XYZ file of C-alpha atoms in Angstrom:
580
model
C 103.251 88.701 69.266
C 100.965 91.646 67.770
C 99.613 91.220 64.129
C 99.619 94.451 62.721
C 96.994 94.097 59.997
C 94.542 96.259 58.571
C 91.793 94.996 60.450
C 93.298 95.428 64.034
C 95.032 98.512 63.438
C 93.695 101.196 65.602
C 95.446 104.371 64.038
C 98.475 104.941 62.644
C 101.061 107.581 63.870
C 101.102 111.342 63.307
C 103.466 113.427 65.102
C 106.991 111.669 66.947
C 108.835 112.912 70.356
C 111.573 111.750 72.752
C 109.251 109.340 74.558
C 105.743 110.162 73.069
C 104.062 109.663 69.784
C 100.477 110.657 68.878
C 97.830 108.232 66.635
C 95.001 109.658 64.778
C 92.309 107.263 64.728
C 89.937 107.094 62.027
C 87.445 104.447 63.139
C 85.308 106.035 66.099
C 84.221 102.615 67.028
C 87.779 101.762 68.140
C 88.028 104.990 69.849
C 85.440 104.300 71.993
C 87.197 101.128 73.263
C 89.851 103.347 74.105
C 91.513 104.474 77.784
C 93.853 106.040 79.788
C 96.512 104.287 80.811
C 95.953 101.151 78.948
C 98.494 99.334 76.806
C 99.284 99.931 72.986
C 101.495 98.407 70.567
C 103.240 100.157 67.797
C 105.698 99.132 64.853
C 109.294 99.286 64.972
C 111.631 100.054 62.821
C 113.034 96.714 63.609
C 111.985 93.943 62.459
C 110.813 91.361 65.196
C 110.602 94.235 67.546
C 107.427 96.072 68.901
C 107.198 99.405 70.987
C 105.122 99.433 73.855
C 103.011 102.831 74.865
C 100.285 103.676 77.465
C 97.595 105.897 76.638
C 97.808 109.527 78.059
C 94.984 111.400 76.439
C 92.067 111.050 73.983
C 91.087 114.135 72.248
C 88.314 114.242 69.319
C 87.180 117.672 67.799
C 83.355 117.167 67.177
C 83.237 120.350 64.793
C 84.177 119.840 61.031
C 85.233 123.240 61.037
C 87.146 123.177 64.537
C 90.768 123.170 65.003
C 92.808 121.171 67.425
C 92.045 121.969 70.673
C 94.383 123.772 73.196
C 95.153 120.340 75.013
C 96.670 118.956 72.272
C 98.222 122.090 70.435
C 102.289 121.579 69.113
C 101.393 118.049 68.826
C 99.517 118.091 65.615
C 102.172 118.719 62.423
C 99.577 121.036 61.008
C 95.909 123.042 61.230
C 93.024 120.104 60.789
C 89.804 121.529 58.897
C 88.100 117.867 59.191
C 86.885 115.447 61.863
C 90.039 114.246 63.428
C 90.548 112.011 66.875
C 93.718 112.092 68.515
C 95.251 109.833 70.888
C 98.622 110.596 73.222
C 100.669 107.788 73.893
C 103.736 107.599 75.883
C 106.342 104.874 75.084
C 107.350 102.637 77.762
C 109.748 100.022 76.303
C 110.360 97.298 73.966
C 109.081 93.634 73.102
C 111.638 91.594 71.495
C 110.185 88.657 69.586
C 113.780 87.023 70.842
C 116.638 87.143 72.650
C 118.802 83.852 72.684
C 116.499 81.138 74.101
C 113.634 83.119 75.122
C 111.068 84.657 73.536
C 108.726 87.730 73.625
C 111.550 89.805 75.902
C 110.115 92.984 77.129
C 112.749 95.851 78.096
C 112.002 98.911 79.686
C 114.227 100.814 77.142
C 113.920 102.614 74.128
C 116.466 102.249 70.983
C 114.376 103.094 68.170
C 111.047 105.749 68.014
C 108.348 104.487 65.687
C 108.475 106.048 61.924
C 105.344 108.461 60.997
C 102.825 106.360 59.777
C 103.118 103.466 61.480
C 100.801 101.131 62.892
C 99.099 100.886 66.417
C 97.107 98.524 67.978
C 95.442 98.282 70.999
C 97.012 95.222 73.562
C 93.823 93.677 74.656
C 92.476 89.861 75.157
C 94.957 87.141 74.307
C 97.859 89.551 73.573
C 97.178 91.925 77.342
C 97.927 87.951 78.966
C 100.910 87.059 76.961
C 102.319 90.460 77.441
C 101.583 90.604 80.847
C 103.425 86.756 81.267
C 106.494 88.242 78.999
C 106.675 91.161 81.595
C 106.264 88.758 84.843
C 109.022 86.681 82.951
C 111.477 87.114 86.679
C 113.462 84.167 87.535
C 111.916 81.840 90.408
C 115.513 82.903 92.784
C 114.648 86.713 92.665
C 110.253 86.685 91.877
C 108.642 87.962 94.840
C 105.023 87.585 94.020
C 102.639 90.272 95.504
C 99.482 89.691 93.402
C 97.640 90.478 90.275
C 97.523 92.625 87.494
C 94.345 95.469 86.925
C 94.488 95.294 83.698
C 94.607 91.366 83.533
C 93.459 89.469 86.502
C 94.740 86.507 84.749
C 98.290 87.421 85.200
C 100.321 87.328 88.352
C 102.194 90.142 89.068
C 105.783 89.380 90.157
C 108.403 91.617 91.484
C 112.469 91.186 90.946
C 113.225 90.950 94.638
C 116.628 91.549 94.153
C 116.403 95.110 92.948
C 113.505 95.742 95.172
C 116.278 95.819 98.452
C 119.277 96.759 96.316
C 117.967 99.901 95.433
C 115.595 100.716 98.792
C 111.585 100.646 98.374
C 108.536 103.126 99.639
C 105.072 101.318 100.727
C 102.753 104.279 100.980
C 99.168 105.159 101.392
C 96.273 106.627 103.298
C 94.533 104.735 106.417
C 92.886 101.823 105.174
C 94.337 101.626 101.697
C 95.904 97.967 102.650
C 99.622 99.447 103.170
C 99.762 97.102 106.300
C 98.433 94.100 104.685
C 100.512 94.961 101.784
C 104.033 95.018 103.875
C 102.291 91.585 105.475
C 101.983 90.497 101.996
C 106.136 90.758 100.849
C 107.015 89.789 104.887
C 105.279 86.345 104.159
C 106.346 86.052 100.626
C 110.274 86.669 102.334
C 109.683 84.234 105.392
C 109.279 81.664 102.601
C 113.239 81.504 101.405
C 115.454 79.006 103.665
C 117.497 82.276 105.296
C 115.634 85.247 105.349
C 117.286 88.233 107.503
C 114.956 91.251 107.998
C 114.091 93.464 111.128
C 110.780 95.111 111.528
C 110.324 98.019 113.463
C 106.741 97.471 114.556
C 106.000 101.118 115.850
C 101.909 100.339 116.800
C 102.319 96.336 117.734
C 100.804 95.461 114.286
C 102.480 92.703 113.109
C 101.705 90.420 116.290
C 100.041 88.466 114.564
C 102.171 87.050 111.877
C 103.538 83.966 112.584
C 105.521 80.834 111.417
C 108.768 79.454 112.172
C 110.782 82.316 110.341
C 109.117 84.723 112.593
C 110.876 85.849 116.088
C 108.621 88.330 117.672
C 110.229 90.864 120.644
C 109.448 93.747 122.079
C 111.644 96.481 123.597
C 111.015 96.162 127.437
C 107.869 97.949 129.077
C 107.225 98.529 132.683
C 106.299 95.376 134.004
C 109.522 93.796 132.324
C 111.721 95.474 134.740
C 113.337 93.667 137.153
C 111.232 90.597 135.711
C 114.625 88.940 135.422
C 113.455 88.461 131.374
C 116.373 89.315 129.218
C 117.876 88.173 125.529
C 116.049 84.515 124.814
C 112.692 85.385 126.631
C 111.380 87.871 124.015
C 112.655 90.951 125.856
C 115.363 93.844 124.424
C 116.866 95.950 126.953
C 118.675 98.965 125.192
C 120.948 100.098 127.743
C 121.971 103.719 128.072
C 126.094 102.710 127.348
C 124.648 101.263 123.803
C 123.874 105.016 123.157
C 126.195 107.088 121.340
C 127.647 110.256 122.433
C 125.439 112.524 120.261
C 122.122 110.693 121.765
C 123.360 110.990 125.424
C 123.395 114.750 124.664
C 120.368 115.023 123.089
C 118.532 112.665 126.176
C 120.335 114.551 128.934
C 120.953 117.832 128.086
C 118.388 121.014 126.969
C 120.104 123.389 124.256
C 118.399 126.448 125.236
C 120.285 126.190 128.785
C 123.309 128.528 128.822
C 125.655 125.912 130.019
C 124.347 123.291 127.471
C 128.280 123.253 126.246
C 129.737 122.278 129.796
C 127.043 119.805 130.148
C 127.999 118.326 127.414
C 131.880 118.611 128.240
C 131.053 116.792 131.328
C 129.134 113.993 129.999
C 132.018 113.286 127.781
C 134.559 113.318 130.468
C 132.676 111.008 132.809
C 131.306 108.682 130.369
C 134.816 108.053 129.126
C 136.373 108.024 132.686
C 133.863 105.550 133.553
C 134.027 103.151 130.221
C 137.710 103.220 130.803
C 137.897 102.413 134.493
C 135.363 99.105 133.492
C 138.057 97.756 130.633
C 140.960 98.605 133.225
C 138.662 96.429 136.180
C 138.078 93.544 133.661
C 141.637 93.169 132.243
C 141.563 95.296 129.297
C 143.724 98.198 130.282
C 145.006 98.300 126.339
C 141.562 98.426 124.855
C 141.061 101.279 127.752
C 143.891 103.459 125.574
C 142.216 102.610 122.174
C 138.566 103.280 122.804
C 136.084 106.726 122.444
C 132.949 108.003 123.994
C 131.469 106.163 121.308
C 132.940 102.944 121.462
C 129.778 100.913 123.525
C 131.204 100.082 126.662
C 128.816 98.886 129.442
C 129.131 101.219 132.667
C 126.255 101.630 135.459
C 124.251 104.770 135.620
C 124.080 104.965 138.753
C 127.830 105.488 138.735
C 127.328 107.986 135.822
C 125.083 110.028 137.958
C 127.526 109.848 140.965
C 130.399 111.249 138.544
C 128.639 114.090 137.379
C 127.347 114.872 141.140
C 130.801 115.318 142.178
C 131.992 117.480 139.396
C 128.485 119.603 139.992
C 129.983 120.029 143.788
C 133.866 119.709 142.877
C 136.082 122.424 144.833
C 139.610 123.155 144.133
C 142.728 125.075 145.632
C 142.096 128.761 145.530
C 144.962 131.218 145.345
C 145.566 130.932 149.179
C 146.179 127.258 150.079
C 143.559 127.871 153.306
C 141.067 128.758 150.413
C 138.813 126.737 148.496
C 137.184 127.901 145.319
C 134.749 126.345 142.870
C 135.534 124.178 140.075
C 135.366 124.794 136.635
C 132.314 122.718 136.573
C 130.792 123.626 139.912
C 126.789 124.168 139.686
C 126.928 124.125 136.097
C 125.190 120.773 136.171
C 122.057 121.277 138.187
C 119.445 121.207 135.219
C 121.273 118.128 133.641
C 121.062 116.137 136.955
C 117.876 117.090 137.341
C 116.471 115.556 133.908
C 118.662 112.613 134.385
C 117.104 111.759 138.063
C 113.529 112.206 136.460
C 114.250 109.738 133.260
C 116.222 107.353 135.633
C 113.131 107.378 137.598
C 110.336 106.967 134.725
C 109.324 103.333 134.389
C 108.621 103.258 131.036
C 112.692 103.924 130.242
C 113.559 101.323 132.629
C 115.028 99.486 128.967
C 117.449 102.240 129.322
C 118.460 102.995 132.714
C 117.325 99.772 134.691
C 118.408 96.817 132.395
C 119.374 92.971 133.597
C 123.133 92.583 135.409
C 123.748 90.936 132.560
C 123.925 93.735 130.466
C 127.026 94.760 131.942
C 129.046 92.450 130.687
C 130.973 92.950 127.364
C 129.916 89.583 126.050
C 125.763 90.683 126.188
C 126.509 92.571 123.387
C 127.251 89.385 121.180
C 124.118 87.982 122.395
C 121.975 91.071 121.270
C 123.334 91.419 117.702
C 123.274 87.658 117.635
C 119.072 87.772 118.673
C 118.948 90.824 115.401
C 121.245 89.320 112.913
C 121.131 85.960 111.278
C 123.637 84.022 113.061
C 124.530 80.216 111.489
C 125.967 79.035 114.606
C 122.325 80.454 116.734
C 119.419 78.988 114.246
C 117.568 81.801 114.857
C 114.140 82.637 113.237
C 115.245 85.076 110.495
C 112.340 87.891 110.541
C 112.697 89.673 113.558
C 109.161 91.648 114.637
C 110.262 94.283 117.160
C 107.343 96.178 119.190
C 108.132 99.408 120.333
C 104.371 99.953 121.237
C 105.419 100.624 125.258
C 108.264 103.054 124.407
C 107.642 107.006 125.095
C 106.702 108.911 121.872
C 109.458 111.471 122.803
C 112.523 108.519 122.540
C 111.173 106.737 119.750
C 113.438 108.063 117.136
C 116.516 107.606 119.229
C 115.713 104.338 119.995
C 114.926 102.768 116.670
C 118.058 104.515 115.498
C 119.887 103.147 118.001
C 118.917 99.589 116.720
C 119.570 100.373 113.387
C 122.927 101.466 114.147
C 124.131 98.504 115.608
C 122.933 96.696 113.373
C 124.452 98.684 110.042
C 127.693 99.038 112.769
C 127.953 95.442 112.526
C 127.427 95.305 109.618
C 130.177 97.529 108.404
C 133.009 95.780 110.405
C 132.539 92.342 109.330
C 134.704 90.980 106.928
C 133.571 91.641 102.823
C 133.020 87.799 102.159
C 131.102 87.262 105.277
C 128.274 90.039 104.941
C 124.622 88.579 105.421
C 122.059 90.953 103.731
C 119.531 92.145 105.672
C 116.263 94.346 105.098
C 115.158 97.306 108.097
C 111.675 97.677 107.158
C 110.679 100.892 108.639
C 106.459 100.970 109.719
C 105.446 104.131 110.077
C 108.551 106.032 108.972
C 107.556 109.650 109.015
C 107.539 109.323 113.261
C 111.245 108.604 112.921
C 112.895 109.815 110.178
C 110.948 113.564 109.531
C 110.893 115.837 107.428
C 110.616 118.428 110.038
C 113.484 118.220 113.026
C 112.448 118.470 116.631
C 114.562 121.275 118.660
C 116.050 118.753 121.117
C 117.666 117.243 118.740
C 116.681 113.554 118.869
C 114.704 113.938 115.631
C 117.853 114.997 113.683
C 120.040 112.091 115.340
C 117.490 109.639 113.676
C 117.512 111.241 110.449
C 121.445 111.163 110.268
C 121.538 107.296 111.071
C 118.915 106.261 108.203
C 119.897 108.680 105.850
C 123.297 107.137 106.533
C 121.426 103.966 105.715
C 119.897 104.796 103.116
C 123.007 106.259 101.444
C 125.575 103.837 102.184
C 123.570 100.520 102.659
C 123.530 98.814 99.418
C 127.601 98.685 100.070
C 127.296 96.625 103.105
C 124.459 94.799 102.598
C 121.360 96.271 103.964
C 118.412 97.673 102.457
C 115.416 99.974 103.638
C 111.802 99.069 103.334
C 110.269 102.518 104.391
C 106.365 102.502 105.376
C 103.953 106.013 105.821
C 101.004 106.920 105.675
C 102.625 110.508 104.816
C 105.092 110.547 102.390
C 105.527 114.132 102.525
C 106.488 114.248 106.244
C 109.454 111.685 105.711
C 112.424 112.994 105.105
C 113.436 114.096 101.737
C 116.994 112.603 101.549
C 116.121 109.112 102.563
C 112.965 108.974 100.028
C 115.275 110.326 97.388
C 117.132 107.263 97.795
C 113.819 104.478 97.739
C 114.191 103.696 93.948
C 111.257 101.704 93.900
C 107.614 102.663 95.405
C 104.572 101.061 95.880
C 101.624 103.655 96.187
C 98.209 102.643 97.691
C 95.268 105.141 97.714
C 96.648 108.825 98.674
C 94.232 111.345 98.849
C 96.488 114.465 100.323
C 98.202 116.709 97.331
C 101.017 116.391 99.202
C 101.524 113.146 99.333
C 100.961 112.687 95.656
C 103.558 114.782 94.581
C 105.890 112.779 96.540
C 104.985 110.207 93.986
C 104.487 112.293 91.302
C 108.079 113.696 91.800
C 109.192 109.890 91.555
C 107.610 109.536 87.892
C 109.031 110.357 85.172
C 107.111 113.175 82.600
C 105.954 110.932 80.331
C 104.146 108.443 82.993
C 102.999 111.897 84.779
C 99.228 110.526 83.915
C 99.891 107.516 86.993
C 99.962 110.087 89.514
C 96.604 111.314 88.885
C 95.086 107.688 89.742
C 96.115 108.186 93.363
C 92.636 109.147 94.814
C 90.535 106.584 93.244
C 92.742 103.685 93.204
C 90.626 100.652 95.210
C 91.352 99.210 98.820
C 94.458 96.891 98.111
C 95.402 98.238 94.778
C 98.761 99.467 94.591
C 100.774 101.750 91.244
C 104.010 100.173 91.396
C 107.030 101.915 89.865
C 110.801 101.400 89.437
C 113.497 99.259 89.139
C 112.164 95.737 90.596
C 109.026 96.025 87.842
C 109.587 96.072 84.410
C 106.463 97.492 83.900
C 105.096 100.339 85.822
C 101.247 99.933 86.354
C 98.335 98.808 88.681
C 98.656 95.981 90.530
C 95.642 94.263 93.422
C 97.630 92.947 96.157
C 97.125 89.466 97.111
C 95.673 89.499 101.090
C 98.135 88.060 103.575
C 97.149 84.750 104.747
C 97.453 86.760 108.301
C 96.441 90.512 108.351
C 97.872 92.713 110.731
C 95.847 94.016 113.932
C 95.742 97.421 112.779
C 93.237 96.411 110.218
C 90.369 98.646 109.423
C 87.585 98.595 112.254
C 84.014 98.303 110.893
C 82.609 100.556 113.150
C 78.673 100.110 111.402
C 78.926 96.740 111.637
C 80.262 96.126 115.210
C 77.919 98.931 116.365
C 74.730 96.490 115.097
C 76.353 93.759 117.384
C 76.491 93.529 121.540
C 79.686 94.742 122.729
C 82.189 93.015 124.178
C 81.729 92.372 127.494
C 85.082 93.821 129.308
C 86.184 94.669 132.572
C 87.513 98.073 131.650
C 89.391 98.659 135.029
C 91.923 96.210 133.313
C 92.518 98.967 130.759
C 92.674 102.003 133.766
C 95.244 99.569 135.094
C 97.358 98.869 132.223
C 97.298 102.791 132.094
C 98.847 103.308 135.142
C 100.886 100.636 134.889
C 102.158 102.059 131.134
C 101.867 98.193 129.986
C 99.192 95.716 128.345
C 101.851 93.306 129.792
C 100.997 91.240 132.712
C 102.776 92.210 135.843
């Protein structure tokens, strides 16, 4: 593809390392043309092979009489006494003229280093598109397209699908950088294969308004949804407190600064198990009764949980004198525990959890909920499912988008090998679930275990993370360490850049320090689904998501909206933007 003649050469090559070379350039002309992070071609010692390098630094010593400066000391074989103008370049992979039937191959490997001496040229013009189409070269079953390249608007910018989910990915970036639209952007792109099978955990209500027929938007029940009668089919998820597993109960019910924290928690397991057990025994099922844990998700009311734990809080037994009654082992070592449970059983806003349908009390509702998550051949169902936790408390969030990833990986895990449908969790606004930092209570850390469960373990039974912050550095460590491939809009917090620097390998080091000035909708992208790591301008969603950018300027210079605000004081009260 490159013609390495004497009138394109830029430079030829100086010193060698590992992964870097460095080009003196003689003609200042062509240095000028010169810059960081574009694309340069180099000879191989192969024949029909070229290397492929990215500029790191450009260095020229103005003095005759100067030596090399500092920057670019140990890379210069010897003292200079003359003009000289350096360039760094780090090597990036390979173009093969031809591999079988196809040609101009590009590899993001290195077998060979190039020999002292040899040729570089810059990869500009008619060679910057054909590279560019040899590196979008995916095939049309795994290409997700998400838009075009910086350095050639000509060329499309594909990504290999496949090891996008296989190996997890990271969508971060400041407010307003076009993360949103940029998740929008791969959620259409998916909702255009026959089966798609994703879940997004819309945290904000975002992603209302994408839609099409392989979109199923639901929302976990809000106030005005209890006792509406809606249930599975009408839109509505009720996550009832028996779905929980032992470890959230705890963390819901019980504080861990109490001194009887660990009989509270005795308790709970005794009576949640006494009462799972007496439902299989009252529906036929003594044998599964003998087989199951606290665990196992067996619907019981919680009215009759609170009733349990009531009498063991007041339970009396035989004292030493048979006249004599003394207090049980558990007597008024409950108080706090009932207390917290009567004042969440009596918040509206966790009426999901402690006030669902009758329906959800039978073992069959189950079925219907993983069947309304999970791509189901004998349901049809919409395959994108948008779930808006928007009207559930701040302080259960965690435990409740947990909880649906649980099932769902739960599932998952128990279905046969052959039978496994893959499906994608794509996680909006990550860090408020899966922290860095763990809450005391204890609901923080349940979260964490489940995804970085997930995150671990996933690619073995099918499922893949799509994590989405606008903090990287406040998600938790083990669970990014995992996301193999990121996609980094503007960050402007050090923080958060060395999340991505950290990602990078030393020789593409240079890519972090684009992070603050990189445009609205421009996006590095780095690992295993692009051959190439580099700049890429996201194509805009056909539908953006609400949580677009406000122009405040411009809707300030135009008459407000006219709005009967008492609707708002009323959803407020209510704790719902749902009509009643």
């Amino acid at each position: 593809m490159f013609e390495f003649t004497s009138a394109r050469t830029l430079g030829t090559v100086q010193t060698v390392d590992t992964a870097s070379v460095v080009v003196e350039v003689s003609n200042i002309e062509q240095l000028k043309r010169l810059q960081v992070n574009r694309l340069v071609a180099l000879q191989s010692s192969r024949a029909g092979e070229s290397l492929i390098g990215v500029v790191q630094k450009i260095a020229r010593s103005l003095d005759p009489k100067a030596h090399v400066t500092e920057e670019m000391a140990g890379e210069v074989p010897f003292d200079v006494d003359v003009s000289i103008n350096l360039v760094r370049i780090a090597l990036i992979g390979t173009l093969i003229g031809r591999v079988g039937e196809h040609r101009n191959v590009f590899r993001r490997t290195l077998e060979t280093v190039p020999d002292i001496g040899a040729a570089c040229v810059s990869v500009e013009g008619k060679d910057l598109s054909e590279f560019m189409s040899a590196v979008a070269n995916v095939t049309e079953k795994e290409a997700l397209y998400l838009g075009v390249y910086t350095l050639d608007d000509q060329a499309n910018a594909y990504l290999n699908a496949n090891k996008l989910l296989q190996r997890h990915a990271l969508i971060v970036g400041s407010t307003g950088s076009g993360k949103s639209y940029t998740t929008a952007r791969i959620l259409e792109e998916m909702a255009k294969l026959s089966s798609p099978n994703a879940i997004v955990f819309d945290v904000h209500g975002e992603y209302g308004s994408l839609d099409g027929s392989a979109f199923d938007h639901l929302k976990i029940a809000g106030p005005s949804d209890i006792g509406s009668g809606r249930s599975i089919g009408h839109g509505v998820i009720h996550l009832p407190f028996w779905l929980l597993g032992y470890e959230a109960m705890v963390a819901m019910l019980t504080d861990r600064s109490d001194s009887n924290a660990p009989n509270q928690a005795m308790a709970l397991t005794q009576a949640v198990l006494k009462l799972k057990q007496e439902y299989l025994c009252a529906n036929n099922q003594a044998k599964l009764a003998t087989e199951i844990t606290v665990d196992s998700p067996i619907p019981f009311k919680t009215d009759d949980l609170l009733s349990e734990l009531e009498r063991l809080n007041e339970e009396r037994v035989p004292g030493a004198r048979a006249t004599v009654d003394k207090a049980g082992p558990l007597n008024d070592r409950l108080t706090r525990m009932l207390g917290r449970m009567s004042a969440r059983i009596s918040d509206r806003r966790l009426g999901f959890l402690f006030s669902p349908p009758k329906d959800a009390l039978d073992l069959v509702w189950l079925d219907g909920l993983v069947s309304l998550l999970m791509v189901d051949a004998a349901t049809e169902r919409p395959g994108i499912k948008v779930i808006d936790f928007s009207e559930v408390p701040s302080d259960v969030l965690p435990l409740m988008v947990s909880l649906v990833a649980n099932v769902v990986f739960t599932v998952q895990q128990w279905r046969e090998v052959e039978k496994r449908y893959p499906l994608a969790l794509v996680c909006d606004e990550a860090h408020l679930y899966i922290p860095a930092t763990l809450d005391a209570a204890g609901s923080d850390q349940i979260s964490v275990r489940a995804f970085e469960r997930i995150a671990k373990e996933g690619r073995k039974y099918g499922i893949a993370l799509l994590v989405i912050s606008q903090r990287p550095s406040e998600v938790n460590r083990t669970v990014l360490s995992q996301c193999n491939n990121i996609i980094a809009m503007r960050l402007s917090n050090a923080e958060d850049q060395a999340v991505v620097r950290r990602s990078l390998p030393d020789s593409l080091g240079t890519f972090a320090d684009l992070l603050p000035v990189l445009d609205t909708g421009e996006a590095i992208v780095i690992g295993d689904a692009t051959l190439l790591p580099t700049r890429i301008r996201v194509a805009q969603p056909s539908k953006k998501p609400t949580g677009d950018t406000i122009a405040f300027w411009t809707r300030w210079n135009s008459a407000p909206i006219a709005e009967d605000l008492s609707v708002a004081v009323t959803a407020w009260r209510r704790q719902s933007q749902s009509a009643s």
